[in-house]
Amino acid sequence: MMKKNEIGRFGEDEVCRLLEREGYKIAARNFRIKGGEIDIIAADSDYIVFVEVKTRRPGGLSDGFDAITERKKGLIIRAASEYCLRNPNMLQPRFDVARVIFDGTAVRSIDYIKNAYDTTGYKFIF
């Protein structure tokens, strides 16, 4: 049986493959600052995309999307702002969310929401 962090890593790997198939380049994974982390940072010719990945087992108590609270969004936005300060670019930032359903042996589904939220109301903006 996989450990929780292994399941999370597996889900992130699957989302990276999905993004690469869609033409994105993976710029960073698990970018951390004090108080915040971004699972995947990817870019195409228009966007720099900050992706939060939630991997869940089928029939779990949490659907994954509900785990991305307003506080969590704020921490991701703060980390994204810091990433952009360290890595200047002219791309439009976008915040996406992916939910991976993994039954222990295979991915059952990946639900991906582009532009799931924005920086409105947060003090850490680009």
CSV table of N, CA, C and O in Angstrom, one decimal:
chain,number,residue,atom,x,y,z
A,1,MET,N,0.8,-1.2,0.0
A,1,MET,CA,0.0,0.0,0.0
A,1,MET,C,0.9,1.3,0.0
A,1,MET,O,1.9,1.3,0.7
A,2,MET,N,0.5,2.2,-0.8
A,2,MET,CA,1.3,3.5,-0.9
A,2,MET,C,1.0,4.4,0.3
A,2,MET,O,-0.1,4.4,0.8
A,3,LYS,N,2.0,5.1,0.7
A,3,LYS,CA,1.9,6.1,1.7
A,3,LYS,C,1.2,7.3,1.1
A,3,LYS,O,1.2,7.5,-0.1
A,4,LYS,N,0.7,8.2,2.0
A,4,LYS,CA,0.0,9.4,1.6
A,4,LYS,C,0.8,10.3,0.7
A,4,LYS,O,0.4,10.7,-0.3
A,5,ASN,N,2.1,10.5,1.1
A,5,ASN,CA,2.9,11.4,0.3
A,5,ASN,C,3.3,10.7,-1.1
A,5,ASN,O,3.4,11.4,-2.1
A,6,GLU,N,3.3,9.4,-1.2
A,6,GLU,CA,3.6,8.7,-2.4
A,6,GLU,C,2.4,8.8,-3.3
A,6,GLU,O,2.5,9.0,-4.6
A,7,ILE,N,1.2,8.8,-2.8
A,7,ILE,CA,0.0,8.9,-3.5
A,7,ILE,C,-0.1,10.3,-4.1
A,7,ILE,O,-0.4,10.5,-5.3
A,8,GLY,N,0.2,11.3,-3.3
A,8,GLY,CA,0.3,12.7,-3.7
A,8,GLY,C,1.3,12.9,-4.9
A,8,GLY,O,1.0,13.6,-5.9
A,9,ARG,N,2.4,12.3,-4.7
A,9,ARG,CA,3.5,12.5,-5.8
A,9,ARG,C,3.0,11.8,-7.1
A,9,ARG,O,3.2,12.3,-8.1
A,10,PHE,N,2.4,10.7,-6.9
A,10,PHE,CA,1.8,10.0,-8.1
A,10,PHE,C,0.8,10.8,-8.8
A,10,PHE,O,0.9,11.0,-10.1
A,11,GLY,N,-0.1,11.5,-8.1
A,11,GLY,CA,-1.1,12.4,-8.7
A,11,GLY,C,-0.4,13.5,-9.4
A,11,GLY,O,-0.8,13.9,-10.5
A,12,GLU,N,0.6,14.1,-8.8
A,12,GLU,CA,1.3,15.2,-9.4
A,12,GLU,C,2.0,14.8,-10.7
A,12,GLU,O,2.0,15.5,-11.7
A,13,ASP,N,2.6,13.6,-10.7
A,13,ASP,CA,3.3,13.1,-11.9
A,13,ASP,C,2.3,12.9,-13.0
A,13,ASP,O,2.5,13.3,-14.2
A,14,GLU,N,1.1,12.5,-12.7
A,14,GLU,CA,0.0,12.3,-13.7
A,14,GLU,C,-0.4,13.6,-14.3
A,14,GLU,O,-0.6,13.8,-15.5
A,15,VAL,N,-0.6,14.6,-13.4
A,15,VAL,CA,-1.0,16.0,-13.9
A,15,VAL,C,0.2,16.6,-14.7
A,15,VAL,O,-0.1,17.2,-15.7
A,16,CYS,N,1.4,16.4,-14.4
A,16,CYS,CA,2.5,16.9,-15.2
A,16,CYS,C,2.5,16.3,-16.6
A,16,CYS,O,2.6,17.0,-17.6
A,17,ARG,N,2.2,15.0,-16.7
A,17,ARG,CA,2.1,14.3,-18.0
A,17,ARG,C,0.9,14.9,-18.8
A,17,ARG,O,1.1,15.2,-20.0
A,18,LEU,N,-0.2,15.2,-18.1
A,18,LEU,CA,-1.3,15.8,-18.8
A,18,LEU,C,-0.9,17.2,-19.3
A,18,LEU,O,-1.2,17.5,-20.5
A,19,LEU,N,-0.3,18.0,-18.5
A,19,LEU,CA,0.1,19.4,-18.9
A,19,LEU,C,1.1,19.3,-20.1
A,19,LEU,O,1.0,20.1,-21.0
A,20,GLU,N,2.0,18.4,-20.0
A,20,GLU,CA,3.0,18.3,-21.1
A,20,GLU,C,2.4,17.9,-22.4
A,20,GLU,O,2.7,18.4,-23.5
A,21,ARG,N,1.4,17.0,-22.3
A,21,ARG,CA,0.6,16.6,-23.5
A,21,ARG,C,-0.1,17.8,-24.2
A,21,ARG,O,-0.3,17.8,-25.4
A,22,GLU,N,-0.5,18.7,-23.3
A,22,GLU,CA,-1.2,19.9,-23.8
A,22,GLU,C,-0.3,21.0,-24.2
A,22,GLU,O,-0.7,22.1,-24.5
A,23,GLY,N,1.0,20.8,-24.2
A,23,GLY,CA,2.0,21.8,-24.6
A,23,GLY,C,2.7,22.6,-23.6
A,23,GLY,O,3.4,23.6,-23.9
A,24,TYR,N,2.4,22.4,-22.3
A,24,TYR,CA,3.0,23.1,-21.2
A,24,TYR,C,4.4,22.6,-20.9
A,24,TYR,O,4.7,21.4,-21.0
A,25,LYS,N,5.3,23.5,-20.5
A,25,LYS,CA,6.6,23.1,-20.0
A,25,LYS,C,6.5,23.2,-18.5
A,25,LYS,O,6.1,24.2,-17.9
A,26,ILE,N,7.0,22.1,-17.8
A,26,ILE,CA,7.0,22.2,-16.3
A,26,ILE,C,8.2,23.0,-15.9
A,26,ILE,O,9.4,22.6,-16.2
A,27,ALA,N,7.9,24.1,-15.2
A,27,ALA,CA,9.0,25.0,-14.8
A,27,ALA,C,9.5,24.6,-13.4
A,27,ALA,O,10.7,24.8,-13.1
A,28,ALA,N,8.6,24.1,-12.5
A,28,ALA,CA,9.0,23.8,-11.1
A,28,ALA,C,8.0,22.8,-10.5
A,28,ALA,O,6.8,22.9,-11.0
A,29,ARG,N,8.4,22.1,-9.6
A,29,ARG,CA,7.5,21.2,-8.8
A,29,ARG,C,7.8,21.5,-7.3
A,29,ARG,O,9.0,21.6,-6.9
A,30,ASN,N,6.8,21.5,-6.5
A,30,ASN,CA,6.9,21.6,-5.1
A,30,ASN,C,7.7,22.8,-4.7
A,30,ASN,O,8.6,22.7,-3.8
A,31,PHE,N,7.4,24.0,-5.3
A,31,PHE,CA,8.1,25.2,-5.0
A,31,PHE,C,7.6,25.6,-3.6
A,31,PHE,O,6.4,25.8,-3.3
A,32,ARG,N,8.5,25.8,-2.6
A,32,ARG,CA,8.2,26.2,-1.3
A,32,ARG,C,8.8,27.5,-0.8
A,32,ARG,O,9.9,27.8,-1.1
A,33,ILE,N,8.0,28.2,-0.1
A,33,ILE,CA,8.5,29.3,0.7
A,33,ILE,C,7.9,29.1,2.1
A,33,ILE,O,7.0,28.3,2.3
A,34,LYS,N,8.3,29.9,3.1
A,34,LYS,CA,7.8,29.8,4.4
A,34,LYS,C,6.3,30.1,4.3
A,34,LYS,O,5.9,31.2,3.9
A,35,GLY,N,5.5,29.2,4.7
A,35,GLY,CA,4.0,29.4,4.7
A,35,GLY,C,3.3,29.1,3.4
A,35,GLY,O,2.1,29.4,3.3
A,36,GLY,N,4.0,28.5,2.4
A,36,GLY,CA,3.2,28.2,1.2
A,36,GLY,C,4.0,27.3,0.3
A,36,GLY,O,5.2,27.2,0.3
A,37,GLU,N,3.2,26.6,-0.5
A,37,GLU,CA,3.8,25.6,-1.5
A,37,GLU,C,2.9,25.6,-2.7
A,37,GLU,O,1.7,25.7,-2.6
A,38,ILE,N,3.6,25.4,-3.8
A,38,ILE,CA,2.9,25.2,-5.1
A,38,ILE,C,3.3,23.8,-5.6
A,38,ILE,O,4.5,23.5,-5.8
A,39,ASP,N,2.3,23.0,-5.9
A,39,ASP,CA,2.6,21.6,-6.4
A,39,ASP,C,3.3,21.6,-7.8
A,39,ASP,O,4.4,21.0,-7.9
A,40,ILE,N,2.8,22.3,-8.7
A,40,ILE,CA,3.3,22.4,-10.1
A,40,ILE,C,3.3,23.8,-10.6
A,40,ILE,O,2.2,24.5,-10.5
A,41,ILE,N,4.3,24.2,-11.2
A,41,ILE,CA,4.4,25.5,-12.0
A,41,ILE,C,4.7,25.1,-13.4
A,41,ILE,O,5.7,24.5,-13.7
A,42,ALA,N,3.8,25.5,-14.3
A,42,ALA,CA,4.0,25.2,-15.7
A,42,ALA,C,3.8,26.4,-16.5
A,42,ALA,O,3.2,27.4,-16.1
A,43,ALA,N,4.3,26.4,-17.8
A,43,ALA,CA,4.1,27.6,-18.6
A,43,ALA,C,3.9,27.2,-20.1
A,43,ALA,O,4.4,26.1,-20.5
A,44,ASP,N,3.2,28.0,-20.8
A,44,ASP,CA,3.1,27.9,-22.2
A,44,ASP,C,3.4,29.3,-22.8
A,44,ASP,O,4.0,30.1,-22.1
A,45,SER,N,3.0,29.6,-24.0
A,45,SER,CA,3.4,30.9,-24.5
A,45,SER,C,2.6,32.1,-24.0
A,45,SER,O,3.1,33.2,-24.1
A,46,ASP,N,1.5,31.8,-23.3
A,46,ASP,CA,0.7,32.9,-22.7
A,46,ASP,C,0.6,32.9,-21.2
A,46,ASP,O,0.5,34.0,-20.6
A,47,TYR,N,0.7,31.8,-20.6
A,47,TYR,CA,0.4,31.7,-19.1
A,47,TYR,C,1.5,31.1,-18.3
A,47,TYR,O,2.2,30.1,-18.8
A,48,ILE,N,1.7,31.5,-17.1
A,48,ILE,CA,2.4,30.8,-16.1
A,48,ILE,C,1.3,30.3,-15.2
A,48,ILE,O,0.5,31.0,-14.7
A,49,VAL,N,1.3,29.0,-15.0
A,49,VAL,CA,0.2,28.3,-14.4
A,49,VAL,C,0.7,27.7,-13.0
A,49,VAL,O,1.6,26.9,-13.0
A,50,PHE,N,0.0,28.0,-12.0
A,50,PHE,CA,0.2,27.5,-10.7
A,50,PHE,C,-0.9,26.5,-10.3
A,50,PHE,O,-2.0,26.8,-10.3
A,51,VAL,N,-0.5,25.2,-10.2
A,51,VAL,CA,-1.4,24.1,-10.1
A,51,VAL,C,-1.4,23.5,-8.7
A,51,VAL,O,-0.3,23.1,-8.3
A,52,GLU,N,-2.5,23.4,-8.1
A,52,GLU,CA,-2.7,22.7,-6.8
A,52,GLU,C,-3.3,21.3,-7.2
A,52,GLU,O,-4.3,21.3,-7.9
A,53,VAL,N,-2.7,20.3,-6.8
A,53,VAL,CA,-3.1,18.9,-7.1
A,53,VAL,C,-3.6,18.2,-5.8
A,53,VAL,O,-2.9,18.2,-4.8
A,54,LYS,N,-4.8,17.6,-5.9
A,54,LYS,CA,-5.3,16.9,-4.8
A,54,LYS,C,-5.6,15.5,-5.3
A,54,LYS,O,-6.3,15.3,-6.3
A,55,THR,N,-5.0,14.5,-4.7
A,55,THR,CA,-5.2,13.1,-5.1
A,55,THR,C,-6.0,12.4,-4.1
A,55,THR,O,-5.7,12.5,-2.9
A,56,ARG,N,-7.0,11.7,-4.5
A,56,ARG,CA,-7.9,11.1,-3.6
A,56,ARG,C,-8.2,9.6,-4.1
A,56,ARG,O,-8.1,9.3,-5.3
A,57,ARG,N,-8.7,8.8,-3.1
A,57,ARG,CA,-9.2,7.5,-3.5
A,57,ARG,C,-10.6,7.6,-3.8
A,57,ARG,O,-11.3,8.5,-3.3
A,58,PRO,N,-11.2,6.7,-4.6
A,58,PRO,CA,-12.6,6.7,-4.9
A,58,PRO,C,-13.4,6.6,-3.7
A,58,PRO,O,-13.1,5.8,-2.8
A,59,GLY,N,-14.5,7.3,-3.6
A,59,GLY,CA,-15.4,7.2,-2.4
A,59,GLY,C,-14.9,7.8,-1.2
A,59,GLY,O,-15.5,7.5,-0.1
A,60,GLY,N,-13.8,8.6,-1.2
A,60,GLY,CA,-13.3,9.2,0.0
A,60,GLY,C,-14.2,10.2,0.6
A,60,GLY,O,-15.2,10.7,0.0
A,61,LEU,N,-13.9,10.6,1.8
A,61,LEU,CA,-14.8,11.6,2.5
A,61,LEU,C,-14.6,13.0,1.9
A,61,LEU,O,-15.6,13.7,1.9
A,62,SER,N,-13.5,13.3,1.4
A,62,SER,CA,-13.2,14.6,0.8
A,62,SER,C,-13.1,14.5,-0.7
A,62,SER,O,-12.5,13.5,-1.2
A,63,ASP,N,-13.7,15.4,-1.5
A,63,ASP,CA,-13.6,15.2,-2.9
A,63,ASP,C,-12.4,15.9,-3.5
A,63,ASP,O,-12.1,15.8,-4.6
A,64,GLY,N,-11.6,16.5,-2.6
A,64,GLY,CA,-10.3,17.1,-3.0
A,64,GLY,C,-10.5,18.6,-3.3
A,64,GLY,O,-9.7,19.4,-2.8
A,65,PHE,N,-11.5,19.0,-4.1
A,65,PHE,CA,-11.7,20.4,-4.3
A,65,PHE,C,-12.0,21.2,-3.1
A,65,PHE,O,-11.6,22.3,-2.9
A,66,ASP,N,-12.8,20.5,-2.2
A,66,ASP,CA,-13.1,21.2,-0.9
A,66,ASP,C,-12.0,21.5,0.0
A,66,ASP,O,-12.1,22.2,0.9
A,67,ALA,N,-10.8,20.8,-0.2
A,67,ALA,CA,-9.6,21.0,0.6
A,67,ALA,C,-8.9,22.3,0.3
A,67,ALA,O,-8.0,22.7,1.0
A,68,ILE,N,-9.3,22.9,-0.8
A,68,ILE,CA,-8.6,24.2,-1.2
A,68,ILE,C,-9.4,25.4,-0.7
A,68,ILE,O,-10.3,25.9,-1.3
A,69,THR,N,-9.1,25.7,0.6
A,69,THR,CA,-9.8,26.7,1.3
A,69,THR,C,-9.3,28.1,0.9
A,69,THR,O,-8.3,28.2,0.2
A,70,GLU,N,-10.0,29.1,1.4
A,70,GLU,CA,-9.6,30.5,1.1
A,70,GLU,C,-8.2,30.7,1.7
A,70,GLU,O,-7.3,31.4,1.0
A,71,ARG,N,-7.9,30.2,2.8
A,71,ARG,CA,-6.6,30.3,3.4
A,71,ARG,C,-5.5,29.6,2.5
A,71,ARG,O,-4.5,30.2,2.3
A,72,LYS,N,-5.8,28.4,2.0
A,72,LYS,CA,-4.9,27.7,1.2
A,72,LYS,C,-4.7,28.5,-0.1
A,72,LYS,O,-3.5,28.6,-0.6
A,73,LYS,N,-5.7,29.1,-0.7
A,73,LYS,CA,-5.6,29.9,-1.9
A,73,LYS,C,-4.6,31.1,-1.6
A,73,LYS,O,-3.8,31.4,-2.4
A,74,GLY,N,-4.8,31.7,-0.5
A,74,GLY,CA,-3.9,32.8,-0.1
A,74,GLY,C,-2.5,32.4,0.0
A,74,GLY,O,-1.6,33.1,-0.5
A,75,LEU,N,-2.2,31.2,0.6
A,75,LEU,CA,-0.8,30.8,0.7
A,75,LEU,C,-0.2,30.4,-0.7
A,75,LEU,O,0.9,30.7,-0.9
A,76,ILE,N,-1.0,29.9,-1.6
A,76,ILE,CA,-0.6,29.6,-2.9
A,76,ILE,C,-0.3,30.9,-3.7
A,76,ILE,O,0.7,31.0,-4.3
A,77,ILE,N,-1.2,31.9,-3.5
A,77,ILE,CA,-1.0,33.2,-4.2
A,77,ILE,C,0.3,33.8,-3.7
A,77,ILE,O,1.1,34.4,-4.5
A,78,ARG,N,0.5,33.7,-2.4
A,78,ARG,CA,1.7,34.3,-1.8
A,78,ARG,C,3.0,33.6,-2.4
A,78,ARG,O,4.0,34.3,-2.8
A,79,ALA,N,3.0,32.3,-2.5
A,79,ALA,CA,4.1,31.6,-3.0
A,79,ALA,C,4.3,31.9,-4.5
A,79,ALA,O,5.4,32.0,-5.0
A,80,ALA,N,3.2,32.0,-5.2
A,80,ALA,CA,3.3,32.3,-6.7
A,80,ALA,C,3.9,33.7,-6.9
A,80,ALA,O,4.7,33.9,-7.8
A,81,SER,N,3.5,34.7,-6.0
A,81,SER,CA,4.0,36.0,-6.1
A,81,SER,C,5.6,36.0,-5.9
A,81,SER,O,6.3,36.6,-6.6
A,82,GLU,N,6.0,35.2,-4.9
A,82,GLU,CA,7.4,35.1,-4.6
A,82,GLU,C,8.1,34.4,-5.8
A,82,GLU,O,9.2,34.8,-6.2
A,83,TYR,N,7.5,33.4,-6.3
A,83,TYR,CA,8.1,32.7,-7.5
A,83,TYR,C,8.3,33.7,-8.6
A,83,TYR,O,9.4,33.7,-9.3
A,84,CYS,N,7.3,34.5,-8.9
A,84,CYS,CA,7.5,35.5,-10.0
A,84,CYS,C,8.5,36.6,-9.7
A,84,CYS,O,9.2,37.1,-10.6
A,85,LEU,N,8.7,36.9,-8.4
A,85,LEU,CA,9.7,37.9,-8.1
A,85,LEU,C,11.1,37.3,-8.3
A,85,LEU,O,12.0,37.9,-8.8
A,86,ARG,N,11.2,36.0,-8.0
A,86,ARG,CA,12.5,35.3,-8.2
A,86,ARG,C,12.8,34.9,-9.7
A,86,ARG,O,13.9,34.7,-10.1
A,87,ASN,N,11.7,34.8,-10.4
A,87,ASN,CA,11.8,34.3,-11.8
A,87,ASN,C,10.9,35.2,-12.7
A,87,ASN,O,9.8,34.8,-13.2
A,88,PRO,N,11.3,36.4,-13.0
A,88,PRO,CA,10.5,37.4,-13.7
A,88,PRO,C,10.1,36.9,-15.1
A,88,PRO,O,10.9,36.2,-15.8
A,89,ASN,N,8.9,37.2,-15.5
A,89,ASN,CA,8.4,36.7,-16.8
A,89,ASN,C,7.3,37.7,-17.2
A,89,ASN,O,6.8,38.5,-16.4
A,90,MET,N,6.9,37.6,-18.5
A,90,MET,CA,5.9,38.4,-19.0
A,90,MET,C,4.6,37.7,-19.2
A,90,MET,O,3.7,38.1,-19.9
A,91,LEU,N,4.5,36.5,-18.6
A,91,LEU,CA,3.3,35.6,-18.8
A,91,LEU,C,2.2,36.0,-17.8
A,91,LEU,O,2.5,36.5,-16.7
A,92,GLN,N,1.0,35.8,-18.2
A,92,GLN,CA,-0.2,36.0,-17.4
A,92,GLN,C,-0.3,34.9,-16.4
A,92,GLN,O,-0.3,33.7,-16.7
A,93,PRO,N,-0.4,35.2,-15.1
A,93,PRO,CA,-0.5,34.1,-14.1
A,93,PRO,C,-1.9,33.6,-14.1
A,93,PRO,O,-2.9,34.3,-14.3
A,94,ARG,N,-2.0,32.3,-13.8
A,94,ARG,CA,-3.3,31.6,-13.8
A,94,ARG,C,-3.2,30.5,-12.7
A,94,ARG,O,-2.2,29.9,-12.5
A,95,PHE,N,-4.3,30.4,-11.9
A,95,PHE,CA,-4.4,29.4,-10.8
A,95,PHE,C,-5.3,28.3,-11.2
A,95,PHE,O,-6.5,28.5,-11.3
A,96,ASP,N,-4.8,27.1,-11.3
A,96,ASP,CA,-5.6,25.9,-11.7
A,96,ASP,C,-5.6,24.9,-10.6
A,96,ASP,O,-4.7,24.9,-9.7
A,97,VAL,N,-6.6,24.0,-10.6
A,97,VAL,CA,-6.7,23.0,-9.6
A,97,VAL,C,-7.0,21.7,-10.3
A,97,VAL,O,-7.8,21.6,-11.3
A,98,ALA,N,-6.3,20.6,-9.9
A,98,ALA,CA,-6.5,19.3,-10.5
A,98,ALA,C,-6.8,18.3,-9.3
A,98,ALA,O,-6.3,18.3,-8.3
A,99,ARG,N,-7.8,17.5,-9.7
A,99,ARG,CA,-8.2,16.4,-8.7
A,99,ARG,C,-7.9,15.1,-9.4
A,99,ARG,O,-8.5,14.8,-10.5
A,100,VAL,N,-7.1,14.2,-8.8
A,100,VAL,CA,-6.8,12.9,-9.4
A,100,VAL,C,-7.5,11.9,-8.5
A,100,VAL,O,-7.3,11.9,-7.3
A,101,ILE,N,-8.2,11.0,-9.1
A,101,ILE,CA,-8.8,9.9,-8.4
A,101,ILE,C,-8.0,8.6,-8.8
A,101,ILE,O,-7.9,8.2,-9.9
A,102,PHE,N,-7.4,8.1,-7.7
A,102,PHE,CA,-6.4,7.0,-7.8
A,102,PHE,C,-6.9,5.8,-7.0
A,102,PHE,O,-7.1,6.0,-5.7
A,103,ASP,N,-7.1,4.7,-7.5
A,103,ASP,CA,-7.7,3.5,-6.8
A,103,ASP,C,-6.6,2.6,-6.1
A,103,ASP,O,-6.9,1.6,-5.6
A,104,GLY,N,-5.3,3.1,-6.2
A,104,GLY,CA,-4.3,2.3,-5.6
A,104,GLY,C,-3.4,1.6,-6.6
A,104,GLY,O,-2.3,1.2,-6.4
A,105,THR,N,-4.0,1.4,-7.8
A,105,THR,CA,-3.3,0.7,-8.9
A,105,THR,C,-3.3,1.6,-10.2
A,105,THR,O,-2.4,1.5,-11.0
A,106,ALA,N,-4.3,2.3,-10.4
A,106,ALA,CA,-4.5,3.1,-11.6
A,106,ALA,C,-5.3,4.4,-11.4
A,106,ALA,O,-6.1,4.5,-10.4
A,107,VAL,N,-5.0,5.3,-12.2
A,107,VAL,CA,-5.8,6.6,-12.2
A,107,VAL,C,-7.2,6.3,-12.8
A,107,VAL,O,-7.3,5.8,-13.9
A,108,ARG,N,-8.2,6.7,-12.1
A,108,ARG,CA,-9.5,6.5,-12.6
A,108,ARG,C,-10.0,7.8,-13.4
A,108,ARG,O,-10.7,7.7,-14.4
A,109,SER,N,-9.6,8.9,-12.9
A,109,SER,CA,-9.9,10.2,-13.6
A,109,SER,C,-9.0,11.3,-13.1
A,109,SER,O,-8.4,11.3,-12.0
A,110,ILE,N,-8.9,12.3,-14.0
A,110,ILE,CA,-8.3,13.6,-13.6
A,110,ILE,C,-9.3,14.7,-14.0
A,110,ILE,O,-9.7,14.8,-15.1
A,111,ASP,N,-9.7,15.4,-13.0
A,111,ASP,CA,-10.6,16.6,-13.2
A,111,ASP,C,-9.7,17.8,-13.1
A,111,ASP,O,-9.1,18.0,-12.0
A,112,TYR,N,-9.7,18.6,-14.1
A,112,TYR,CA,-8.8,19.8,-14.2
A,112,TYR,C,-9.6,21.0,-14.4
A,112,TYR,O,-10.4,21.1,-15.3
A,113,ILE,N,-9.4,22.0,-13.5
A,113,ILE,CA,-10.2,23.3,-13.6
A,113,ILE,C,-9.2,24.4,-13.9
A,113,ILE,O,-8.3,24.7,-13.0
A,114,LYS,N,-9.2,24.9,-15.1
A,114,LYS,CA,-8.4,26.1,-15.4
A,114,LYS,C,-9.0,27.3,-14.8
A,114,LYS,O,-10.2,27.5,-14.7
A,115,ASN,N,-8.1,28.2,-14.4
A,115,ASN,CA,-8.5,29.5,-13.8
A,115,ASN,C,-9.5,29.3,-12.7
A,115,ASN,O,-10.6,29.9,-12.6
A,116,ALA,N,-9.2,28.4,-11.8
A,116,ALA,CA,-10.1,28.0,-10.7
A,116,ALA,C,-10.4,29.2,-9.7
A,116,ALA,O,-11.5,29.2,-9.1
A,117,TYR,N,-9.4,30.0,-9.6
A,117,TYR,CA,-9.6,31.2,-8.7
A,117,TYR,C,-8.6,32.3,-9.1
A,117,TYR,O,-7.7,32.0,-10.0
A,118,ASP,N,-8.7,33.5,-8.6
A,118,ASP,CA,-7.8,34.5,-9.0
A,118,ASP,C,-7.3,35.3,-7.7
A,118,ASP,O,-7.7,34.9,-6.6
A,119,THR,N,-6.6,36.4,-7.9
A,119,THR,CA,-6.0,37.1,-6.8
A,119,THR,C,-6.9,38.1,-6.2
A,119,THR,O,-6.5,38.8,-5.3
A,120,THR,N,-8.1,38.2,-6.7
A,120,THR,CA,-9.1,39.3,-6.2
A,120,THR,C,-9.2,39.1,-4.7
A,120,THR,O,-9.5,38.1,-4.1
A,121,GLY,N,-9.0,40.2,-4.0
A,121,GLY,CA,-9.1,40.2,-2.5
A,121,GLY,C,-7.9,39.8,-1.7
A,121,GLY,O,-7.9,39.9,-0.5
A,122,TYR,N,-6.8,39.4,-2.4
A,122,TYR,CA,-5.6,39.0,-1.7
A,122,TYR,C,-4.6,40.2,-1.9
A,122,TYR,O,-4.5,40.8,-2.9
A,123,LYS,N,-3.8,40.3,-0.8
A,123,LYS,CA,-2.8,41.4,-0.9
A,123,LYS,C,-1.5,41.0,-1.6
A,123,LYS,O,-0.7,41.9,-1.9
A,124,PHE,N,-1.3,39.7,-1.9
A,124,PHE,CA,-0.1,39.3,-2.6
A,124,PHE,C,-0.5,39.2,-4.1
A,124,PHE,O,-1.1,38.2,-4.5
A,125,ILE,N,-0.3,40.2,-4.8
A,125,ILE,CA,-0.7,40.2,-6.2
A,125,ILE,C,0.6,40.5,-7.1
A,125,ILE,O,1.6,41.0,-6.6
A,126,PHE,N,0.4,40.2,-8.4
A,126,PHE,CA,1.6,40.3,-9.3
A,126,PHE,C,1.8,41.6,-9.8
A,126,PHE,O,1.0,42.4,-10.1
